[in-house]
Coordinates of C-alpha atoms in Angstrom, one line a residue:
Chain A
M1 CA 136.7 113.9 129.5
N2 CA 135.9 117.1 131.4
T3 CA 132.9 117.7 133.6
K4 CA 131.3 120.3 131.4
R5 CA 131.2 117.8 128.5
I6 CA 129.8 115.0 130.6
T7 CA 127.1 117.3 132.0
K8 CA 126.1 118.5 128.5
M9 CA 125.8 114.9 127.3
A10 CA 123.9 113.8 130.3
L11 CA 121.5 116.7 130.0
L12 CA 120.9 116.1 126.3
T13 CA 120.4 112.4 126.9
A14 CA 117.8 113.2 129.6
V15 CA 116.0 115.6 127.2
A16 CA 116.0 113.0 124.5
L17 CA 114.5 110.4 126.9
I18 CA 111.8 112.8 127.9
L19 CA 110.9 113.5 124.3
F20 CA 111.0 109.8 123.6
T21 CA 108.7 108.9 126.6
V22 CA 106.2 111.8 125.9
E23 CA 106.0 110.7 122.3
A24 CA 105.3 107.1 123.2
Q25 CA 102.1 108.4 124.9
I26 CA 100.8 109.8 121.6
P27 CA 98.9 107.2 119.5
A28 CA 100.3 106.7 116.0
P29 CA 98.3 108.6 113.5
V30 CA 98.4 105.7 111.0
P31 CA 98.6 102.1 112.0
I32 CA 101.7 101.4 109.9
P33 CA 104.4 99.8 112.1
G34 CA 107.4 102.0 112.4
V35 CA 105.7 105.3 111.6
K36 CA 106.5 107.8 114.4
L37 CA 107.4 111.5 114.9
G38 CA 110.9 110.7 116.2
L39 CA 111.2 113.8 118.4
A40 CA 114.3 112.4 120.1
N41 CA 116.0 112.8 116.7
I42 CA 116.0 116.6 117.4
I43 CA 118.6 115.9 120.1
T44 CA 120.7 113.6 117.8
V45 CA 120.8 116.2 115.1
Y46 CA 121.6 119.0 117.5
A47 CA 124.4 117.0 119.2
M48 CA 125.9 116.1 115.8
F49 CA 126.4 119.7 114.9
A50 CA 126.9 121.2 118.4
L51 CA 129.0 118.6 120.1
G52 CA 130.5 116.2 117.6
P53 CA 130.3 112.6 116.5
A54 CA 131.7 110.8 119.5
D55 CA 129.4 112.5 122.0
T56 CA 126.4 112.1 119.7
L57 CA 127.0 108.3 119.5
C58 CA 127.1 108.1 123.3
I59 CA 123.9 110.1 123.6
L60 CA 122.2 108.0 120.9
L61 CA 123.2 104.6 122.3
V62 CA 122.2 105.5 125.9
R63 CA 118.9 106.9 124.8
V64 CA 118.0 103.9 122.6
V65 CA 118.9 101.4 125.3
L66 CA 117.2 103.2 128.1
G67 CA 114.3 104.2 125.9
S68 CA 113.5 100.6 125.1
M69 CA 113.7 99.7 128.8
F70 CA 111.3 102.6 129.8
S71 CA 108.8 101.7 127.1
G72 CA 108.9 98.1 128.3
A73 CA 109.3 96.6 124.9
M74 CA 112.8 95.3 124.6
I75 CA 112.0 93.9 121.1
S76 CA 111.9 97.5 119.9
L77 CA 115.6 97.8 120.9
L78 CA 116.5 95.9 117.7
Y79 CA 114.5 98.2 115.5
S80 CA 115.7 101.3 117.2
L81 CA 119.3 100.2 117.2
S82 CA 119.5 99.2 113.5
G83 CA 117.6 102.4 112.5
G84 CA 119.5 104.7 114.9
L85 CA 123.0 103.5 113.8
L86 CA 122.2 103.7 110.1
C87 CA 120.8 107.2 110.7
Y88 CA 123.9 108.1 112.6
A89 CA 126.2 106.9 109.8
V90 CA 124.4 109.0 107.2
M91 CA 124.5 112.1 109.4
L92 CA 128.2 111.6 110.1
L93 CA 128.9 111.6 106.4
L94 CA 126.7 114.7 105.7
R95 CA 127.9 116.7 108.7
R96 CA 130.9 118.2 107.0
V97 CA 129.3 119.0 103.6
L98 CA 126.2 120.8 104.8
S99 CA 126.0 124.4 105.9
E100 CA 124.4 125.7 109.0
R101 CA 121.2 126.5 107.2
Q102 CA 121.0 123.0 105.6
I103 CA 120.9 121.0 108.8
W104 CA 117.3 119.9 108.0
V105 CA 118.7 118.1 104.9
C106 CA 120.9 116.0 107.2
S107 CA 117.8 115.2 109.4
V108 CA 115.6 114.2 106.4
L109 CA 118.3 111.9 105.0
G110 CA 119.0 110.6 108.5
A111 CA 115.3 109.8 109.1
V112 CA 115.1 108.0 105.7
A113 CA 118.2 105.9 106.7
H114 CA 116.5 105.2 110.1
N115 CA 113.4 103.9 108.3
A116 CA 115.6 101.7 106.0
G117 CA 117.4 100.2 109.0
Q118 CA 114.0 99.5 110.7
M119 CA 112.6 97.9 107.7
L120 CA 115.7 95.7 107.3
A121 CA 115.4 94.7 111.0
A122 CA 111.7 93.9 110.5
I123 CA 112.4 91.7 107.5
A124 CA 115.1 89.9 109.3
I125 CA 113.0 89.4 112.5
L126 CA 109.7 88.6 110.9
R127 CA 111.5 86.5 108.3
T128 CA 109.1 87.6 105.6
T129 CA 109.4 90.3 102.9
A130 CA 105.6 90.8 103.1
V131 CA 106.1 93.9 105.2
A132 CA 108.2 95.5 102.5
V133 CA 105.0 96.8 100.8
Y134 CA 104.9 99.4 103.6
F135 CA 108.4 100.6 102.8
P136 CA 107.6 103.5 100.5
A137 CA 105.0 104.8 102.9
L138 CA 107.5 104.5 105.8
L139 CA 110.1 106.4 103.8
L140 CA 107.6 109.1 103.0
S141 CA 106.6 109.5 106.6
G142 CA 110.3 109.6 107.5
M143 CA 110.9 112.5 105.1
V144 CA 108.1 114.5 106.6
T145 CA 109.0 113.8 110.3
G146 CA 112.7 114.2 109.5
L147 CA 112.0 117.6 108.0
F148 CA 110.1 118.6 111.1
T149 CA 112.7 117.4 113.6
G150 CA 115.5 118.8 111.4
L151 CA 113.9 122.3 111.3
C152 CA 113.5 122.1 115.1
A153 CA 117.1 121.2 115.6
Q154 CA 118.3 123.9 113.3
E155 CA 116.3 126.5 115.1
V156 CA 117.5 125.3 118.5
L157 CA 121.1 125.5 117.3
R158 CA 120.6 129.0 115.9
R159 CA 119.1 130.3 119.1
L160 CA 121.6 128.7 121.4
R161 CA 124.5 130.0 119.4
K162 CA 123.1 133.5 119.8
A163 CA 122.5 133.1 123.5
Chain B
M1 CA 127.5 121.0 98.6
L2 CA 124.1 121.5 96.8
K3 CA 122.0 124.7 97.1
T4 CA 119.1 124.6 99.4
R5 CA 116.7 125.0 96.5
T6 CA 118.2 122.0 94.8
W7 CA 117.6 119.9 98.0
I8 CA 114.0 121.0 98.2
L9 CA 113.4 120.1 94.6
L10 CA 115.1 116.7 95.1
F11 CA 113.1 115.9 98.2
A12 CA 109.8 117.0 96.6
A13 CA 110.5 114.7 93.6
A14 CA 111.4 111.8 95.9
A15 CA 108.3 112.4 98.1
L16 CA 106.1 112.4 95.0
A17 CA 107.7 109.2 93.7
L18 CA 107.3 107.5 97.1
G19 CA 103.7 108.6 97.3
L20 CA 102.9 107.2 93.9
L21 CA 104.7 103.9 94.7
S22 CA 102.8 103.5 98.0
W23 CA 99.6 104.1 96.3
R24 CA 100.4 101.5 93.7
L25 CA 101.7 99.0 96.3
L26 CA 98.9 99.4 98.8
G27 CA 96.2 100.0 96.3
T28 CA 96.5 97.1 94.0
P29 CA 94.0 94.2 94.6
V30 CA 95.5 90.8 95.3
E31 CA 94.0 87.8 93.6
G32 CA 92.9 85.0 95.9
T33 CA 91.1 84.4 99.1
V34 CA 93.5 82.2 101.0
V35 CA 95.3 83.9 103.9
E36 CA 98.4 82.8 105.8
V37 CA 98.9 83.4 109.5
V38 CA 102.7 83.5 110.0
Q39 CA 104.6 83.8 113.2
D40 CA 108.3 84.1 113.4
G41 CA 108.6 82.9 109.8
V42 CA 106.5 79.8 110.4
V43 CA 103.1 79.4 108.7
L44 CA 100.7 78.5 111.6
R45 CA 97.5 78.4 109.6
E46 CA 96.2 78.7 106.1
I47 CA 92.6 79.8 105.9
D48 CA 90.4 80.1 102.8
L49 CA 88.2 83.0 103.6
S50 CA 85.7 82.2 100.9
A51 CA 85.1 78.8 102.6
V52 CA 84.4 80.2 106.0
R53 CA 80.7 79.8 106.9
E54 CA 80.6 80.8 110.5
A55 CA 82.6 83.3 112.4
Y56 CA 85.2 81.9 114.8
S57 CA 88.4 83.1 116.6
F58 CA 91.6 81.6 117.7
V59 CA 94.5 82.8 119.9
V60 CA 98.1 83.0 118.7
T61 CA 100.4 83.0 121.7
W62 CA 103.9 84.4 121.6
P63 CA 106.4 82.2 123.5
D64 CA 108.0 85.2 125.3
G65 CA 104.6 86.2 126.7
G66 CA 101.6 87.9 125.1
S67 CA 99.0 86.8 122.6
N68 CA 96.9 88.0 119.6
T69 CA 93.2 86.9 119.2
V70 CA 92.5 86.5 115.5
L71 CA 88.8 86.8 114.4
V72 CA 87.7 85.1 111.2
E73 CA 84.4 85.9 109.6
P74 CA 83.1 84.8 106.2
G75 CA 85.3 86.6 103.7
R76 CA 87.4 88.6 106.2
I77 CA 90.0 88.4 109.0
C78 CA 91.3 90.7 111.6
V79 CA 93.2 90.8 114.9
A80 CA 90.4 91.5 117.4
E81 CA 92.5 91.7 120.6
A82 CA 96.2 91.8 121.5
D83 CA 98.3 92.7 124.4
C84 CA 101.3 94.0 122.4
P85 CA 102.6 97.4 123.6
D86 CA 101.6 99.4 120.6
G87 CA 98.3 97.6 119.6
L88 CA 98.8 98.5 116.0
C89 CA 97.7 95.1 114.7
V90 CA 94.3 95.7 116.2
R91 CA 94.1 99.2 114.8
Q92 CA 94.9 97.9 111.3
G93 CA 91.4 96.5 111.2
W94 CA 90.3 93.9 108.6
L95 CA 92.8 92.6 106.3
S96 CA 92.3 94.4 103.0
D97 CA 92.0 92.8 99.7
R98 CA 95.0 94.9 98.7
G99 CA 98.6 94.0 99.2
A100 CA 99.1 95.3 102.8
P101 CA 99.4 92.6 105.4
L102 CA 98.4 92.8 109.0
V103 CA 101.6 93.1 111.1
C104 CA 102.3 92.8 114.8
L105 CA 106.0 93.5 115.3
P106 CA 106.2 92.8 119.0
H107 CA 104.7 89.3 118.6
R108 CA 106.3 88.7 115.1
L109 CA 102.9 88.0 113.6
V110 CA 102.0 88.6 110.0
I111 CA 98.7 87.8 108.4
R112 CA 98.7 88.1 104.7
L113 CA 96.8 87.1 101.6
K114 CA 98.5 84.3 99.8
G115 CA 98.6 85.2 96.1
E116 CA 100.0 87.5 93.7
G117 CA 100.1 91.1 94.9
A118 CA 101.6 94.3 93.6
L119 CA 105.0 93.5 95.1
D120 CA 105.2 90.1 93.5
G121 CA 104.2 91.7 90.2
V122 CA 107.0 94.3 90.5
S123 CA 109.7 91.8 91.5
R124 CA 108.9 89.4 88.7

């Protein structure tokens, strides 16, 4: 593993953690557990297309673990991890079939997968399916935030390629 | 793979369907006045809200640290105070007479109406 690659990954992980920490300060717009902007997803999507699957997985895992520690809620690690890994799997599958201008599609479907993973974790942890009534609303929010973060990542990729 | 326009149409349709489903799930009244306070899958209390004459509150503690103060008034219930990191359970306000339960993920607490809601109707 060369120095340039490690530096890039470290830099992206740091940016993802900053986004994650800043976002944690913003109160959720609706009091539905699990609804959030997911700004750190911009980095995951960017890394998936700019660096590759292995590097993205490293960035994702380090960000999720450190992010939970920073926020002081280790319980959120379980939700983030199950959501993050499912999101990663979906994006891994879509990476090859989507064009440069369809990166946002990858992000939307990734966000939806993330929410599905979260919901499964919530049902397993709370041991009740009562929370499932929030699932469609959660998926809808995931589509909107996924679209936003995806368009951000797509724009970042386009501009950095030019530079 | 698909054209961008196809994706947009697909997502718009999915968003509409999810919106309608949410509206149906979170907007359908639940029959019954008995609520369950559930922590970590265990029913701690069952309260018939219609039988409550005077307001009272009780504290549900989470073994790993932290607690939620539940406020019960005639006909309604809410989480009045909590020291969970996100505080979403407090912001959810009074438990509605619809299907949506009060949820505190960090303390694994769920307060829900016992009875037939939209979800039960769908799954049966």
